[in-house]
Coordinates of C-alpha atoms and ligand atoms in Angstrom, one line a residue:
M292 CA 9.2 -11.5 -22.3
T293 CA 7.1 -10.5 -19.1
A294 CA 4.9 -12.3 -17.0
V295 CA 2.0 -10.6 -18.4
E296 CA 2.7 -11.0 -21.7
L297 CA 3.0 -14.7 -21.5
G298 CA -0.2 -14.6 -19.9
L299 CA 0.6 -16.0 -16.8
P300 CA -2.6 -16.3 -14.9
G301 CA -3.0 -14.2 -11.3
V302 CA -1.7 -16.8 -8.9
R303 CA -0.2 -19.7 -10.3
G304 CA 2.4 -19.9 -13.1
T305 CA 5.8 -21.9 -14.2
P306 CA 8.9 -20.1 -14.0
E307 CA 9.7 -18.6 -17.4
T308 CA 13.5 -19.5 -16.4
T309 CA 15.6 -20.9 -13.6
T310 CA 18.7 -18.9 -13.7
R311 CA 18.9 -15.6 -12.5
P312 CA 19.9 -13.2 -15.2
D313 CA 22.6 -10.7 -14.8
S314 CA 20.6 -7.5 -14.1
P315 CA 21.2 -5.1 -11.8
L316 CA 17.3 -5.0 -11.2
L317 CA 14.9 -6.4 -9.5
V318 CA 13.9 -9.6 -11.6
D319 CA 12.3 -12.5 -10.8
K320 CA 11.6 -16.2 -12.1
F321 CA 8.5 -15.2 -13.5
G322 CA 9.7 -12.4 -15.8
R323 CA 8.5 -9.3 -13.3
V324 CA 10.8 -6.6 -12.7
A325 CA 10.0 -4.7 -9.3
T326 CA 10.3 -0.7 -9.8
D327 CA 7.8 0.3 -6.8
L328 CA 8.8 0.1 -3.5
R329 CA 7.0 0.8 -0.3
V330 CA 8.8 1.4 2.8
S331 CA 7.4 1.6 6.0
L332 CA 8.5 4.3 8.2
T333 CA 6.4 3.1 11.5
D334 CA 4.3 0.5 12.6
R335 CA 2.2 2.8 15.3
C336 CA -0.7 4.8 14.4
N337 CA -3.0 7.1 15.5
L338 CA -6.1 5.2 14.5
R339 CA -7.4 2.1 15.6
C340 CA -9.1 0.9 12.4
T341 CA -11.1 -2.4 13.3
Y342 CA -9.8 -4.7 10.1
C343 CA -5.8 -3.2 11.0
M344 CA -6.0 -3.1 14.8
P345 CA -7.4 -4.2 17.9
A346 CA -8.5 -1.3 20.3
E347 CA -5.0 -1.9 22.6
G348 CA -2.7 -1.2 19.5
L349 CA 0.0 -3.9 18.6
D350 CA 3.4 -5.0 20.3
W351 CA 5.2 -2.0 18.6
L352 CA 8.7 -2.6 17.4
P353 CA 11.2 -1.4 20.1
K354 CA 13.2 2.1 19.1
P355 CA 16.4 0.2 18.3
E356 CA 15.2 -2.4 15.9
L357 CA 13.5 0.7 14.1
L358 CA 16.0 2.0 11.3
T359 CA 17.0 5.5 11.6
D360 CA 16.5 7.8 9.1
D361 CA 20.1 7.7 7.7
E362 CA 19.7 4.2 7.6
L363 CA 16.7 4.7 5.9
A364 CA 17.8 6.9 3.3
R365 CA 21.0 4.6 2.4
L366 CA 18.6 1.9 1.9
I367 CA 16.3 3.8 -0.6
G368 CA 19.4 5.3 -2.2
V369 CA 20.8 1.7 -3.1
A370 CA 16.7 0.6 -4.2
V371 CA 16.9 3.7 -6.5
T372 CA 20.8 4.2 -7.5
G373 CA 21.5 0.5 -7.6
L374 CA 18.3 -1.4 -8.2
G375 CA 16.4 0.5 -10.7
V376 CA 13.2 1.6 -8.0
T377 CA 11.6 4.6 -9.8
D378 CA 8.3 4.8 -7.4
I379 CA 8.7 5.5 -3.7
R380 CA 5.7 5.1 -1.4
F381 CA 5.8 6.0 2.1
T382 CA 3.2 4.0 4.3
G383 CA 3.3 2.4 8.0
G384 CA 1.3 2.5 10.2
E385 CA 1.2 5.9 9.9
P386 CA 3.8 7.8 8.1
L387 CA 2.7 11.0 9.5
L388 CA 3.9 9.9 13.1
R389 CA 7.2 9.4 12.0
P390 CA 9.0 12.6 13.2
G391 CA 11.9 12.4 10.3
L392 CA 9.4 12.0 7.4
E393 CA 10.3 15.2 5.6
R394 CA 13.9 14.6 6.4
V395 CA 13.3 10.8 4.5
I396 CA 11.2 12.6 1.8
A397 CA 14.2 15.0 1.1
A398 CA 17.1 12.6 1.1
T399 CA 14.7 10.6 -1.5
A400 CA 14.0 13.8 -3.8
A401 CA 18.0 14.7 -3.7
L402 CA 18.8 11.1 -5.4
T403 CA 19.8 10.8 -9.3
P404 CA 17.5 9.6 -11.0
R405 CA 14.8 11.3 -8.9
P406 CA 12.3 8.8 -8.1
R407 CA 8.3 9.8 -7.9
M408 CA 7.3 9.9 -4.3
S409 CA 3.9 9.4 -2.8
M410 CA 2.4 8.5 0.9
T411 CA -0.4 6.5 2.1
T412 CA -1.9 8.3 5.6
N413 CA -5.0 8.4 7.0
G414 CA -5.0 12.1 7.0
V415 CA -4.9 12.9 10.8
G416 CA -2.6 15.7 10.6
L417 CA -2.2 15.9 7.2
A418 CA -3.1 19.7 7.1
R419 CA -0.5 20.9 9.2
R420 CA 2.1 19.0 7.1
A421 CA 1.2 19.2 3.7
G422 CA 3.1 22.6 2.8
A423 CA 6.0 20.9 4.2
L424 CA 5.9 17.6 2.8
V425 CA 5.9 19.4 -1.5
D426 CA 9.0 21.6 -0.1
A427 CA 10.5 18.5 1.0
G428 CA 9.7 16.7 -2.4
L429 CA 6.6 14.6 -1.9
N430 CA 4.8 14.3 -5.3
R431 CA 1.1 13.2 -4.1
V432 CA -0.8 11.4 -1.0
N433 CA -3.4 8.7 -1.1
V434 CA -5.8 9.4 2.1
S435 CA -7.2 6.3 3.4
L436 CA -11.1 6.9 4.1
D437 CA -13.9 4.5 4.6
T438 CA -17.0 6.3 5.9
L439 CA -18.1 9.8 5.5
D440 CA -20.4 9.6 8.7
P441 CA -18.8 10.5 12.1
S442 CA -20.3 8.2 14.1
R443 CA -19.4 5.1 11.9
F444 CA -15.9 6.6 11.6
H445 CA -15.5 6.6 15.1
A446 CA -17.0 3.1 15.6
L447 CA -14.5 1.8 12.4
T448 CA -10.9 4.0 13.8
R449 CA -12.2 4.1 17.2
R450 CA -11.2 7.5 17.0
D451 CA -13.2 10.8 16.6
R452 CA -11.1 12.5 14.0
L453 CA -13.5 12.5 10.6
E454 CA -13.1 16.4 10.6
D455 CA -9.2 16.0 10.5
V456 CA -9.4 13.9 7.4
F457 CA -11.4 16.0 5.4
E458 CA -9.2 18.6 6.4
G459 CA -6.1 17.1 5.6
L460 CA -7.6 16.1 1.8
A461 CA -8.1 19.5 1.0
A462 CA -5.1 20.8 2.7
A463 CA -3.3 18.0 0.3
R464 CA -5.2 19.2 -2.8
A465 CA -4.3 22.8 -2.3
A466 CA -0.7 21.6 -1.9
G467 CA -0.5 20.4 -5.1
L468 CA 0.0 16.6 -3.5
T469 CA -2.4 15.5 -7.1
P470 CA -4.3 13.7 -8.2
V471 CA -5.2 13.1 -4.0
K472 CA -6.5 9.4 -4.3
V473 CA -8.8 7.9 -1.7
N474 CA -8.6 4.7 -0.2
S475 CA -11.5 2.8 0.8
V476 CA -12.2 -0.6 2.3
L477 CA -16.3 -1.5 2.6
M478 CA -17.0 -4.2 5.0
R479 CA -20.4 -6.1 5.1
G480 CA -22.7 -4.5 7.7
V481 CA -20.2 -1.4 8.5
N482 CA -20.2 0.2 5.3
E483 CA -21.1 -1.5 2.3
D484 CA -24.0 0.7 1.5
E485 CA -21.2 3.8 1.1
A486 CA -19.8 2.9 -2.3
V487 CA -22.1 5.9 -4.2
P488 CA -21.8 8.6 -1.3
L489 CA -17.7 7.8 -1.2
L490 CA -17.7 8.5 -4.9
R491 CA -19.9 11.6 -5.1
F492 CA -17.7 13.0 -2.5
C493 CA -14.9 12.6 -4.4
L494 CA -16.3 13.3 -7.6
E495 CA -17.3 16.7 -6.1
H496 CA -13.7 17.4 -4.6
G497 CA -11.9 16.4 -7.3
Y498 CA -9.6 12.9 -5.3
Q499 CA -9.9 9.9 -7.0
L500 CA -11.0 7.1 -5.5
R501 CA -10.2 3.8 -5.4
F502 CA -12.1 0.5 -3.6
I503 CA -9.4 -1.9 -2.3
E504 CA -11.0 -5.6 -1.5
Q505 CA -10.6 -6.3 2.4
M506 CA -7.4 -8.6 2.0
P507 CA -6.4 -11.6 5.3
L508 CA -3.9 -9.3 6.6
D509 CA -5.4 -8.3 10.2
P510 CA -3.6 -9.3 13.4
Q511 CA -6.7 -11.1 14.8
H512 CA -7.2 -13.3 11.9
A513 CA -10.5 -12.4 11.8
W514 CA -10.6 -12.2 8.0
D515 CA -13.5 -14.0 6.5
R516 CA -14.3 -14.4 2.8
D517 CA -17.8 -14.2 3.1
D518 CA -17.9 -10.6 4.6
M519 CA -15.5 -9.5 2.2
V520 CA -17.2 -6.9 -0.3
T521 CA -16.3 -8.0 -3.5
A522 CA -15.2 -6.0 -6.7
E523 CA -18.0 -7.4 -8.4
E524 CA -20.4 -5.9 -5.6
I525 CA -19.1 -2.7 -5.0
L526 CA -19.2 -2.3 -9.4
A527 CA -22.7 -3.4 -9.1
A528 CA -23.8 -0.6 -6.4
L529 CA -21.8 2.1 -8.3
R530 CA -23.4 1.0 -11.6
G531 CA -26.6 1.6 -10.0
A532 CA -26.0 5.4 -9.9
F533 CA -23.1 5.7 -12.7
E534 CA -22.0 5.3 -16.3
L535 CA -18.8 3.1 -15.5
T536 CA -16.6 2.1 -18.4
P537 CA -13.7 0.8 -18.8
E538 CA -10.4 3.3 -18.9
P539 CA -8.9 2.9 -21.9
G540 CA -5.2 1.7 -21.8
A541 CA -3.3 -1.1 -20.3
R542 CA -3.4 -1.4 -16.6
G543 CA 0.1 -2.2 -16.7
G544 CA 1.3 -3.0 -13.0
A545 CA -0.9 -0.8 -11.6
P546 CA -3.3 -3.2 -9.1
A547 CA -5.9 -0.8 -9.7
E548 CA -8.6 -1.6 -12.5
R549 CA -10.0 1.7 -13.4
W550 CA -13.4 3.2 -15.0
L551 CA -14.5 6.6 -16.4
V552 CA -17.5 8.0 -14.6
D553 CA -20.2 8.7 -16.3
G554 CA -18.0 9.2 -19.6
G555 CA -15.0 10.7 -18.3
P556 CA -12.9 12.5 -17.2
A557 CA -13.0 11.5 -13.5
V558 CA -12.2 7.9 -13.0
V559 CA -13.0 5.2 -10.2
G560 CA -10.8 2.3 -8.8
V561 CA -11.1 -1.1 -7.9
I562 CA -8.2 -3.1 -6.3
A563 CA -9.7 -6.6 -6.6
S564 CA -6.9 -8.2 -4.8
V565 CA -8.4 -11.2 -3.9
T566 CA -11.2 -11.9 -6.5
R567 CA -9.0 -11.0 -9.4
P568 CA -5.1 -11.1 -8.1
F569 CA -2.9 -8.9 -10.2
C570 CA 0.2 -11.0 -8.9
A571 CA 1.3 -11.6 -12.9
A572 CA 1.7 -7.7 -13.4
C573 CA 3.4 -7.3 -9.7
D574 CA 6.0 -4.6 -9.5
R575 CA 6.7 -4.2 -6.0
T576 CA 8.8 -4.8 -3.5
R577 CA 8.6 -3.7 0.8
L578 CA 10.9 -2.5 2.9
T579 CA 9.5 -3.0 6.7
A580 CA 10.3 -0.5 9.4
D581 CA 12.6 -2.8 11.1
G582 CA 15.0 -3.2 7.6
Q583 CA 13.4 -6.5 6.4
V584 CA 12.9 -6.7 2.9
R585 CA 9.5 -8.5 1.5
N586 CA 9.2 -9.2 -1.9
C587 CA 5.3 -9.6 -1.2
L588 CA 2.4 -8.6 1.2
F589 CA 2.0 -12.3 1.9
S590 CA 5.3 -13.6 1.8
Q591 CA 6.4 -16.1 4.6
S592 CA 10.0 -15.1 4.8
E593 CA 12.3 -11.8 4.7
T594 CA 15.6 -10.9 4.4
D595 CA 17.0 -9.0 7.1
L596 CA 18.9 -5.8 5.4
R597 CA 19.4 -4.1 9.0
A598 CA 21.4 -6.7 10.4
L599 CA 23.6 -6.1 7.0
L600 CA 23.9 -2.7 7.0
R601 CA 25.0 -2.3 10.8
G602 CA 27.4 -5.2 10.6
G603 CA 29.3 -2.7 7.7
A604 CA 28.0 -4.4 4.4
S605 CA 28.5 -2.5 1.1
D606 CA 25.7 -1.1 -1.0
E607 CA 26.7 -3.4 -3.7
E608 CA 26.2 -6.7 -0.7
I609 CA 23.1 -5.3 0.5
A610 CA 22.2 -4.9 -3.5
G611 CA 23.0 -8.7 -4.2
R612 CA 20.9 -9.6 -0.9
W613 CA 17.6 -7.4 -2.2
R614 CA 18.1 -9.0 -5.8
A615 CA 18.0 -12.6 -4.1
N616 CA 15.2 -11.5 -2.1
S617 CA 13.4 -10.6 -5.3
W618 CA 14.4 -13.2 -7.3
A619 CA 12.6 -15.9 -4.6
K620 CA 9.2 -14.2 -5.2
A621 CA 6.7 -16.6 -5.5
A622 CA 4.3 -16.5 -8.4
G623 CA 1.2 -15.1 -6.3
H624 CA -0.4 -14.5 -3.0
G625 CA -1.9 -18.1 -2.5
I626 CA -4.9 -16.0 -0.6
N627 CA -7.3 -18.3 -2.9
D628 CA -5.2 -21.5 -2.2
D629 CA -6.1 -24.5 0.3
G630 CA -3.1 -24.3 1.6
F631 CA -2.9 -20.2 2.1
H632 CA -1.7 -19.3 5.3
Q633 CA -1.7 -15.7 6.6
P634 CA 1.7 -13.9 7.2
E635 CA 2.8 -13.7 10.9
R636 CA 3.0 -9.7 10.5
P637 CA 0.1 -7.8 9.9
M638 CA -0.5 -5.2 7.6
S639 CA 0.5 -1.9 9.5
A640 CA 3.6 -3.9 10.3
I641 CA 4.3 -4.8 6.9
G642 CA 3.1 -1.3 5.3
G643 CA 0.0 -1.3 3.2
Ligands
SAM778 N1 -1.9 4.6 8.4 C1 -2.0 4.9 7.1 C2 -3.7 4.6 6.3 O1 -4.2 3.7 7.1 O2 -3.6 4.9 4.7 C3 -1.2 4.2 5.9 C4 -1.1 2.3 6.5 S1 -2.7 1.5 6.3 C5 -2.2 -0.6 6.7 C6 -2.7 1.3 4.4 C7 -4.0 1.2 3.9 O3 -4.1 -0.4 4.0 C8 -5.2 2.0 4.0 O4 -5.7 2.0 3.4 C9 -5.8 0.6 5.2 O5 -7.5 1.0 4.9 C10 -5.6 -0.7 4.1 N2 -5.5 -2.0 4.8 C11 -5.3 -2.1 5.9 N3 -6.0 -3.5 6.6 C12 -6.0 -4.1 5.5 C13 -6.8 -4.9 4.6 N4 -7.0 -6.3 5.8 N5 -7.3 -5.7 3.5 C14 -7.3 -4.3 2.9 N6 -6.7 -3.2 2.9 C15 -6.5 -2.8 4.4
SF4_779 FE1 -3.8 2.9 11.6 FE2 -3.9 2.5 8.5 FE3 -4.1 0.5 9.9 FE4 -6.1 2.7 10.0 S1 -5.1 1.2 8.3 S2 -5.5 1.6 11.9 S3 -5.0 4.4 10.2 S4 -2.4 1.7 9.9

């Protein structure tokens, strides 16, 4: 029985069992199974979104610490063939900045069973790469876009690249990287008035919009609950212009709660990570660009697979350490708990 079936709440829970079953899968004490792997390909980025990076960027990981393309491919192979991972999401930093991106995707596509593959990107430069990404085997993209206004985009990302993002979106749709999903973070006093325009834009172009509540993962540690635009506020704004009805069917492990827009078939999603945590249904495991496995965005510890890999460990040894990492997963992220501590790594270095 899973944690969801047990009705465990989002951020607290009693372990379902304390003895790990003899399973090859990434199971945890709360009955969850991680089948969705987020792979960060780089911590670098060509934008500087104010909520994600300071203007001068961050101290990038030194090259020798980054996994090579072959090391990445091997770890992804262990996850897919040895641990039951079925979905891979490439992210970063900005994954399009990784020169070997198509190589890593092609190596992943060659695995049996072949996992589904998607990528979260800011869309800059996507127009040029969309065809090659499809050829390599990528199935889908999520493009991050927080505003439709060029001067706001410049203020928000500290770069003048809105047109590139529009072109990237259109190219992704034309290349068949569908459904093209758009991720938006709304911030008070910055772009909170754009819920309706962003949805209209996505409906018009056939993109699927998902709003994401801002989480305490910024390097500046400036996140403030009062500045966060909540899912409730976003939904209230949308309901002023559209009729929203809950999409039939279970939410499953998917973080987005989805609504049919004006009766459907178009949908809009809201990822209420802070106000309505979905930890009880979480099916994720994460690999950072420097080869550390994390069982949660907010975990305080990591498992160093790079050291194992470079020390000559076998695939089965690596798989065993990965399983132990998942088994140690906490019930929830704890953002709403009194003693909450933000993890040391910011979002861009974990892989959003
Ligand atoms: N550079 C790519 C991009 O922007 O899509 C991939 C990495 S980025 C860290 C992944 C997603 O995380 C983006 O949609 C971004 O808006 C979101 N993000 C970054 N910091 C966040 C935060 N503190 N809370 C919520 N979402 C955040
Ligand atoms: Fe770069 Fe994505 Fe962070 Fe923006 S959100 S700075 S695009 S990594």
